[in-house]
CSV table of C-alpha atoms in Angstrom, one decimal:
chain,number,residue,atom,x,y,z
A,1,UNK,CA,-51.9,294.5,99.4
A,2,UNK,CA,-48.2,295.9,98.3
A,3,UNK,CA,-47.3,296.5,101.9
A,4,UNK,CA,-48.7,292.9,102.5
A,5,UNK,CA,-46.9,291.2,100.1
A,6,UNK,CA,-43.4,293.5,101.0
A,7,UNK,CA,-44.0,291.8,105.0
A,8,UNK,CA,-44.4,288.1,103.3
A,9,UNK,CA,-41.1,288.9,101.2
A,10,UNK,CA,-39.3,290.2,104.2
A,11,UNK,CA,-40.1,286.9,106.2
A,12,UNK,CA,-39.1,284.9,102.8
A,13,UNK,CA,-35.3,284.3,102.4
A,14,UNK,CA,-33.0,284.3,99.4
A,15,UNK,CA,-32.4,281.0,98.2
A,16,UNK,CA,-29.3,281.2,99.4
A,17,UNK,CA,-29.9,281.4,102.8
A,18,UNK,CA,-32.6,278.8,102.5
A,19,UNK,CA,-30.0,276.1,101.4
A,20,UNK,CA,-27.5,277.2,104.0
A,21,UNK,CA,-30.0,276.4,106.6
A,22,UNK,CA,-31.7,273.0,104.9
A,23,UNK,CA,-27.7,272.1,105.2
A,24,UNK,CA,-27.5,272.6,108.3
A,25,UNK,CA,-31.0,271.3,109.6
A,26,UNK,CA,-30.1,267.8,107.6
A,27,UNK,CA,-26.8,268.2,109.6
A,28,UNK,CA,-28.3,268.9,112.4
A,29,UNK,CA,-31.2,265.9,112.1
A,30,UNK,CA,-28.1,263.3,111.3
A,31,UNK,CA,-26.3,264.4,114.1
A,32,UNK,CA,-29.1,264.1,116.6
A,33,UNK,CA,-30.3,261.0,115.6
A,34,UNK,CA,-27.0,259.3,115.5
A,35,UNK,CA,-26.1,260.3,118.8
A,36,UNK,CA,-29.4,258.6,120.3
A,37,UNK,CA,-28.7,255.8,118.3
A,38,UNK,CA,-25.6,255.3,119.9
A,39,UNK,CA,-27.6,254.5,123.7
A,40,UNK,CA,-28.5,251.0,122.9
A,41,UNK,CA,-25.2,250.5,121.4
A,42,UNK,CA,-23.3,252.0,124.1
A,43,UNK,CA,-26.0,250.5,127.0
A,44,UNK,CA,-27.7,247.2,125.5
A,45,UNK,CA,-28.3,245.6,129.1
A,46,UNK,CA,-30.7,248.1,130.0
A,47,UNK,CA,-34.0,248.1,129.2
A,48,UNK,CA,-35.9,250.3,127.0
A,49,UNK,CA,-37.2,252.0,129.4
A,50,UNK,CA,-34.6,253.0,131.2
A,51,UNK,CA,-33.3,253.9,127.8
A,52,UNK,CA,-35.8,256.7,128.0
A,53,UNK,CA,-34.8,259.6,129.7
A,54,UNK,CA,-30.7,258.5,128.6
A,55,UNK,CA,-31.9,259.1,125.5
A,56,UNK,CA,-33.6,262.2,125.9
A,57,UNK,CA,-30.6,264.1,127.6
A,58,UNK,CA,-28.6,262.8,124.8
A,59,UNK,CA,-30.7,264.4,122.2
A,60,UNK,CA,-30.5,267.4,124.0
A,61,UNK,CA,-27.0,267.7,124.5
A,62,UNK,CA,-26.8,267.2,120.6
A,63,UNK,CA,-29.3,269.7,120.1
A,64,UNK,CA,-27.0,272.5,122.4
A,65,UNK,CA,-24.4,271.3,120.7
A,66,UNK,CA,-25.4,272.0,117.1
A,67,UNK,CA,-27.0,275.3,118.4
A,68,UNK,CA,-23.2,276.1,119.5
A,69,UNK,CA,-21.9,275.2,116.0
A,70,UNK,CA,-24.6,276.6,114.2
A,71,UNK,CA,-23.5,280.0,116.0
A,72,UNK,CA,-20.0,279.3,115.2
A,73,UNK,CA,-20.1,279.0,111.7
A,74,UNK,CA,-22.9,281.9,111.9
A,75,UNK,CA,-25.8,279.8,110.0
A,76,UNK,CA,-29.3,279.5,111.5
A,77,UNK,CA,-31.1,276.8,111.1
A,78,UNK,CA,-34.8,276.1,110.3
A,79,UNK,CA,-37.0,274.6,112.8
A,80,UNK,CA,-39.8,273.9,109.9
A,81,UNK,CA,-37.2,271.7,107.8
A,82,UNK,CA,-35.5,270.5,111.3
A,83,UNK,CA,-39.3,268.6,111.2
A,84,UNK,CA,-39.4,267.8,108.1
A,85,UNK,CA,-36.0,266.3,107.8
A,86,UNK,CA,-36.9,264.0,111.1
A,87,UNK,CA,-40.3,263.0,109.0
A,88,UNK,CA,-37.9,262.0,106.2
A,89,UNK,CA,-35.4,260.3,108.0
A,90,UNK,CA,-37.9,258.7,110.2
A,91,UNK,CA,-39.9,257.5,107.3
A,92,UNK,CA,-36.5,255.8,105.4
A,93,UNK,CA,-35.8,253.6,108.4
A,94,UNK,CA,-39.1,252.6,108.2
A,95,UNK,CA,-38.5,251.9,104.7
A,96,UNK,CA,-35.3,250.2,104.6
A,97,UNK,CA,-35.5,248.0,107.6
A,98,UNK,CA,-38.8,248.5,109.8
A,99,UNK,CA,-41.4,248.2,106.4
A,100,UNK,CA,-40.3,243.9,105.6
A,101,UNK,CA,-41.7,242.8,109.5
A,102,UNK,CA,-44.8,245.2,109.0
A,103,UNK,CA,-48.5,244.0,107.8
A,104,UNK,CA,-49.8,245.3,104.8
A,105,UNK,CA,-52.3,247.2,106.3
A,106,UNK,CA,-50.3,248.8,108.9
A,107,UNK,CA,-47.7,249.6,106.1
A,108,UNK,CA,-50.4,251.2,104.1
A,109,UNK,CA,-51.2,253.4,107.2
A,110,UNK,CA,-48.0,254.7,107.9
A,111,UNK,CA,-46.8,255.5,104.6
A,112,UNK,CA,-50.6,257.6,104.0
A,113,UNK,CA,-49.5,259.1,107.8
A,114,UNK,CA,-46.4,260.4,106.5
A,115,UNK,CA,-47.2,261.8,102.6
A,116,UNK,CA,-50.0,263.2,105.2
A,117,UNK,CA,-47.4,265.1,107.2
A,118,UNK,CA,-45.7,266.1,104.2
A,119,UNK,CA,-48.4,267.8,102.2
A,120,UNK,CA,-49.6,269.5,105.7
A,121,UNK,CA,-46.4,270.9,106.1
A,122,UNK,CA,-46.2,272.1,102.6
A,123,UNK,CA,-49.9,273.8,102.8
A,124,UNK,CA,-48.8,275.5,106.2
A,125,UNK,CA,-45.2,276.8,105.2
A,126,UNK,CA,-46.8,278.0,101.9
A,127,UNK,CA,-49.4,280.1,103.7
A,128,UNK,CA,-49.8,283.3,105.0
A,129,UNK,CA,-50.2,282.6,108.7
A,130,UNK,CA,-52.1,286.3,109.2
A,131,UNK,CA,-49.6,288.5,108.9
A,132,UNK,CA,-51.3,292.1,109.4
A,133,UNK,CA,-49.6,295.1,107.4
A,134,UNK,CA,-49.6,298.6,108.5
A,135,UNK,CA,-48.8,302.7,106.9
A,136,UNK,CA,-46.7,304.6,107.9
A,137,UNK,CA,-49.4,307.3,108.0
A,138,UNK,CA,-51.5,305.2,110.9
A,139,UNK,CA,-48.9,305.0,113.5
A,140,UNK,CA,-48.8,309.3,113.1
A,141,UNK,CA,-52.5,308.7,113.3
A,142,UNK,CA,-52.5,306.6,116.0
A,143,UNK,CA,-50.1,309.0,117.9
A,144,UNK,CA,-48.0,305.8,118.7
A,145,UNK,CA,-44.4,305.8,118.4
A,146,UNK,CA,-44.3,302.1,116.9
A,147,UNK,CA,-46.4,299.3,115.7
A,148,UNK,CA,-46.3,297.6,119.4
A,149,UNK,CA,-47.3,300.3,120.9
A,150,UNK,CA,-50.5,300.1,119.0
A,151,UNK,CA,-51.1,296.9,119.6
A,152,UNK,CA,-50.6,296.8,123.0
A,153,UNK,CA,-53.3,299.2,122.9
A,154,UNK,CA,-55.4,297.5,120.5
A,155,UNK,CA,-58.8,298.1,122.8
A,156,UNK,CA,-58.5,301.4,120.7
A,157,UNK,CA,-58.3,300.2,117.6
A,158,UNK,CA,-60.6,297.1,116.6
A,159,UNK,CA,-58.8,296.4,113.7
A,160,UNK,CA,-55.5,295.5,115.6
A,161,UNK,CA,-57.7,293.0,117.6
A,162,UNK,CA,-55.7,290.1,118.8
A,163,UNK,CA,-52.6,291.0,116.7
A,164,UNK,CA,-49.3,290.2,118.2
A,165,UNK,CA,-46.0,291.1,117.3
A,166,UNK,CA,-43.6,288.0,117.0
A,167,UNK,CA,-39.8,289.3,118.0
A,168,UNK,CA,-38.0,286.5,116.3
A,169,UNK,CA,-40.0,286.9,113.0
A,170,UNK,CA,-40.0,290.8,113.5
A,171,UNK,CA,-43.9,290.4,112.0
A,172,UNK,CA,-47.1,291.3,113.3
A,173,UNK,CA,-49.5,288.4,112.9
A,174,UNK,CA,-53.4,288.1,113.9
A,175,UNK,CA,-53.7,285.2,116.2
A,176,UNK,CA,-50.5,284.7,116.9
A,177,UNK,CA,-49.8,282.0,120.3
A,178,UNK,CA,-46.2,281.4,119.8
A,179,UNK,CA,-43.1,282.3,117.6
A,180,UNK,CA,-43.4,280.0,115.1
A,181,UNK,CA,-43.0,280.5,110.9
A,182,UNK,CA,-46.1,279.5,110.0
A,183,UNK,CA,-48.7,279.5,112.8
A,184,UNK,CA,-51.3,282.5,113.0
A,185,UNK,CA,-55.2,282.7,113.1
A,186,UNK,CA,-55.4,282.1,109.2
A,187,UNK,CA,-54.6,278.2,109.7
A,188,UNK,CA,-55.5,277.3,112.9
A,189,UNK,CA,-57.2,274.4,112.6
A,190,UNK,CA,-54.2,273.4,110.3
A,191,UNK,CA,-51.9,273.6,112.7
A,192,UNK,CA,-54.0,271.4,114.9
A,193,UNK,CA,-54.5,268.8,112.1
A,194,UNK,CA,-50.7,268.4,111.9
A,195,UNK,CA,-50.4,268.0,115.4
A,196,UNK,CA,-52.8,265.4,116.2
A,197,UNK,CA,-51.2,263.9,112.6
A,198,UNK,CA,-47.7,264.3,114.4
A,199,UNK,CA,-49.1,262.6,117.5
A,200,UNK,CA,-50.5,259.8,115.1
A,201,UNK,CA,-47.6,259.1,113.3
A,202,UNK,CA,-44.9,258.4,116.1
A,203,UNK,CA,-47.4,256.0,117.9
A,204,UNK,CA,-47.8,254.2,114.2
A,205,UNK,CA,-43.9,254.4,114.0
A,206,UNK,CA,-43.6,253.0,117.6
A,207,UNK,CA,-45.6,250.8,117.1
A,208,UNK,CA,-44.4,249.5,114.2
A,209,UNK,CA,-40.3,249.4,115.7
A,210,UNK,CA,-41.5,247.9,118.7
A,211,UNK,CA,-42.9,244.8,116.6
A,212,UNK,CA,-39.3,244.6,114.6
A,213,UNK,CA,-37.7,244.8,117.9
A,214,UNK,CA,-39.8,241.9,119.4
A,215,UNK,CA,-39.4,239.8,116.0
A,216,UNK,CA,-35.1,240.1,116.3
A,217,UNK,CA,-35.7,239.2,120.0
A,218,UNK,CA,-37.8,236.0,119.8
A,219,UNK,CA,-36.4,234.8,116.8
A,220,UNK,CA,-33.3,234.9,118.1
A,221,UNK,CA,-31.6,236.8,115.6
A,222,UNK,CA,-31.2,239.5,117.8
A,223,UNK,CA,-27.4,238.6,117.5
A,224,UNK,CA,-26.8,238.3,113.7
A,225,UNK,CA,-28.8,241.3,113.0
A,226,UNK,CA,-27.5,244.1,111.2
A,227,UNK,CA,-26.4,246.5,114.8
A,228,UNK,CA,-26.3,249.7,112.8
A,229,UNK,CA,-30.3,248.8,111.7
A,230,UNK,CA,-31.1,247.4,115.3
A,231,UNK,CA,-29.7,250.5,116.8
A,232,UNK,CA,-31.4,252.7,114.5
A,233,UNK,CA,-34.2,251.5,114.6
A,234,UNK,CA,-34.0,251.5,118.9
A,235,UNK,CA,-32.8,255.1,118.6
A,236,UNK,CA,-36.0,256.2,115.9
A,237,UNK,CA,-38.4,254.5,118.5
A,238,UNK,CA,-37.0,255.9,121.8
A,239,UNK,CA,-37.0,259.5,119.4
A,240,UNK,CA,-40.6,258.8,118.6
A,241,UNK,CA,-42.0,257.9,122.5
A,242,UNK,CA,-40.0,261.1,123.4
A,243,UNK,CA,-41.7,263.2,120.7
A,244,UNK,CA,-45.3,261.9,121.5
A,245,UNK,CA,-45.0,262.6,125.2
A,246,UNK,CA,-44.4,266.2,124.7
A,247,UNK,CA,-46.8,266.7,121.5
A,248,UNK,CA,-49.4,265.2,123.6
A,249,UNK,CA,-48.8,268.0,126.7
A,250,UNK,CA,-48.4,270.3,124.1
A,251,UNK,CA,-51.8,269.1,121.8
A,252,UNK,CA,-53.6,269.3,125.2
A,253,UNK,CA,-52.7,272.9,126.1
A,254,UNK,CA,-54.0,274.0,122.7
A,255,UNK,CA,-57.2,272.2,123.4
A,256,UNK,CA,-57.6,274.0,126.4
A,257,UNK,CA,-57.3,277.2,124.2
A,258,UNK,CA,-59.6,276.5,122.0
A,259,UNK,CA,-62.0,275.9,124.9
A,260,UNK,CA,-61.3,278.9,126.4
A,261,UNK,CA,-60.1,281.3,123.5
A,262,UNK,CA,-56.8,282.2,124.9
A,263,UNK,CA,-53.9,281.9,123.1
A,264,UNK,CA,-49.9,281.2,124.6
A,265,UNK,CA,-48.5,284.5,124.2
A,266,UNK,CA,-51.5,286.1,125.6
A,267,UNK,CA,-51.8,283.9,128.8
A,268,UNK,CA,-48.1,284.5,130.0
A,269,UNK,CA,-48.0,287.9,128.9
A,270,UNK,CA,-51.5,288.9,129.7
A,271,UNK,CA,-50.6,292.2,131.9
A,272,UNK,CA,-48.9,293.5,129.1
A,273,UNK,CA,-52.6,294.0,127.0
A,274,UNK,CA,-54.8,295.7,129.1
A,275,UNK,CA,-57.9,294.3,127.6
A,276,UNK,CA,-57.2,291.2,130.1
A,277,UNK,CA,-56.6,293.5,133.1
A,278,UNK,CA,-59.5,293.8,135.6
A,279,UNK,CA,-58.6,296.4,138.4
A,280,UNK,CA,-60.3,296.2,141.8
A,281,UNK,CA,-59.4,299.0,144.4
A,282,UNK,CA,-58.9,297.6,148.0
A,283,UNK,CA,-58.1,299.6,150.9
A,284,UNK,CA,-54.9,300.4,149.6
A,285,UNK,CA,-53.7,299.5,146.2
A,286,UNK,CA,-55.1,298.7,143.0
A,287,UNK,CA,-55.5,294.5,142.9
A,288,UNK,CA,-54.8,293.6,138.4
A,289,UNK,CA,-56.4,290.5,137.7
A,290,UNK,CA,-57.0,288.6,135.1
A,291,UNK,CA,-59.9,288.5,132.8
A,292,UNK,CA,-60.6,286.7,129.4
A,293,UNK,CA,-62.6,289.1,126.9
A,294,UNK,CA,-62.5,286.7,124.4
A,295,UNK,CA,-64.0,283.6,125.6
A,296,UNK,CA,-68.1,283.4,125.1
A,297,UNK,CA,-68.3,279.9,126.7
A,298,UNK,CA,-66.5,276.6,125.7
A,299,UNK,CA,-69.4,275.6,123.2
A,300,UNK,CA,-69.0,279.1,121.6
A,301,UNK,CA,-65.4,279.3,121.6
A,302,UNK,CA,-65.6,276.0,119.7
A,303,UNK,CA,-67.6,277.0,117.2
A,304,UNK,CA,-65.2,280.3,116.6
A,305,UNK,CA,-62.4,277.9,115.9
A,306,UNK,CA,-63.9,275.7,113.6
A,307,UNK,CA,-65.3,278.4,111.7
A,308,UNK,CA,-64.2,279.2,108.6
């Protein structure tokens, strides 16, 4: 448990560092958001969805842009508060302009969608994703001159089963698919709940945009509108469609893993874990294939996920 709680310290910064970086990913957030809100102002005869994929390079030239700056200054930023600080800004134009054209029903929805996101990121950040501690002593054991050495031979050693080690985090964690603060086997299904919740909550938003949109344009007070709320509110719905498209892609490949019991790290670097090598001998050479040890059918593998 010491050694445990001395790898959860490790991945825990000073609170110093941790306001550095909420600095910078509230920068960063303000920045990006701005700089998509500035397509309909700078190209209001086109339509929206041509406003699309403008607005989708644009975010991520402001994205490169901060990661250039973030370098410079030498501060990283966090990609768990770069979320949360979108949820928040997201949610406040909702509030301040989007919520008065809105139904009291949908505006109940939305609001309960994002306190939703909220407390599910809180619960996943607080957590201990799976992080697996190690001795010294087992790695002379072991005869292994590190940790990922061990685990790249974990078929020897079942208690290492399916443990990664995360090079950006510098941790090993049980379950692990990609590099990611707070993703491991231990919340799983958590992770998937906020997904499908992220998912959820840009259609509501879109939804909800798209109907202010329509009201300034029939109404004909598309004109006298406030342009710094129009265009924010254009800018938060083009960010929203553009987030949904790729969450969806993203929820479906994770579907697809629970299915089949494969996670993301393991299906691109499968031939570096030998327990999802086959090796058939030809004529010549030996033929590696792969093979999935850990899928026991779809139903199975189902079952394994939403088990406790």
């Amino acid at each position: 448990m010491s050694r445990l709680a001395s790898e959860l310290h490790r991945l825990r910064r000073s609170p110093w560092e941790v306001l550095c970086s909420a600095l910078v990913s509230c920068g960063l957030v303000l920045f990006s958001q701005l700089a998509v809100a500035i397509v309909p102002r700078l190209l209001p005869s086109i339509s929206l969805l041509a406003m699309l994929p403008v607005a989708g390079l644009v975010f991520l030239a402001a994205i490169l842009v901060g990661r250039f700056w973030r370098r410079f200054i030498g501060v990283a930023a966090s990609a768990p508060l770069f979320v949360l600080f979108n949820v928040l800004f997201l949610w406040g134009v909702y509030l301040f302009v989007i919520r008065r054209d809105t139904s009291s029903l949908l505006d109940m929805l939305i609001n309960a969608e994002c306190a939703l996101l909220l407390w599910g990121l809180y619960r996943i950040l607080s957590g201990d994703p799976g992080i697996v501690a190690y001795e010294s002593s087992f790695l002379e054991e072991a005869g292994c001159k590190d940790f990922v050495d061990a685990i790249c031979s974990s078929e020897k050693y079942p208690s290492l089963s399916r443990v990664r080690h995360c090079n950006c985090c510098k941790a090993n964690v049980r379950g692990y698919d990609h590099h990611c603060p707070a993703f491991g086997q231990k919340n799983h299904r958590l992770f998937m709940a906020l997904l499908t919740g992220f998912v959820v909550a840009e259609s509501t938003y879109t939804m909800c945009s798209t109907k202010y949109i329509t009201r300034c344009i029939t109404s004909g007070t598309l004109i006298t509108e406030n342009h710094l709320s129009l265009n924010m509110v254009i800018g938060t719905m083009l960010f929203s469609v553009l987030q949904v498209v790729w969450q969806v892609v993203f929820l479906i490949w994770h579907v697809y893993g629970i299915c089949f019991n494969i996670r993301t790290h393991e299906w691109i670097n499968w031939k570096k874990y030998p327990e999802f090598q086959m090796k058939e001998q030809p004529q010549s050479d030996f033929e590696v294939k792969f093979v999935n040890p850990y899928d026991k059918g779809m139903l199975c593998n189902i079952r394994e996920f939403l088990k406790p």
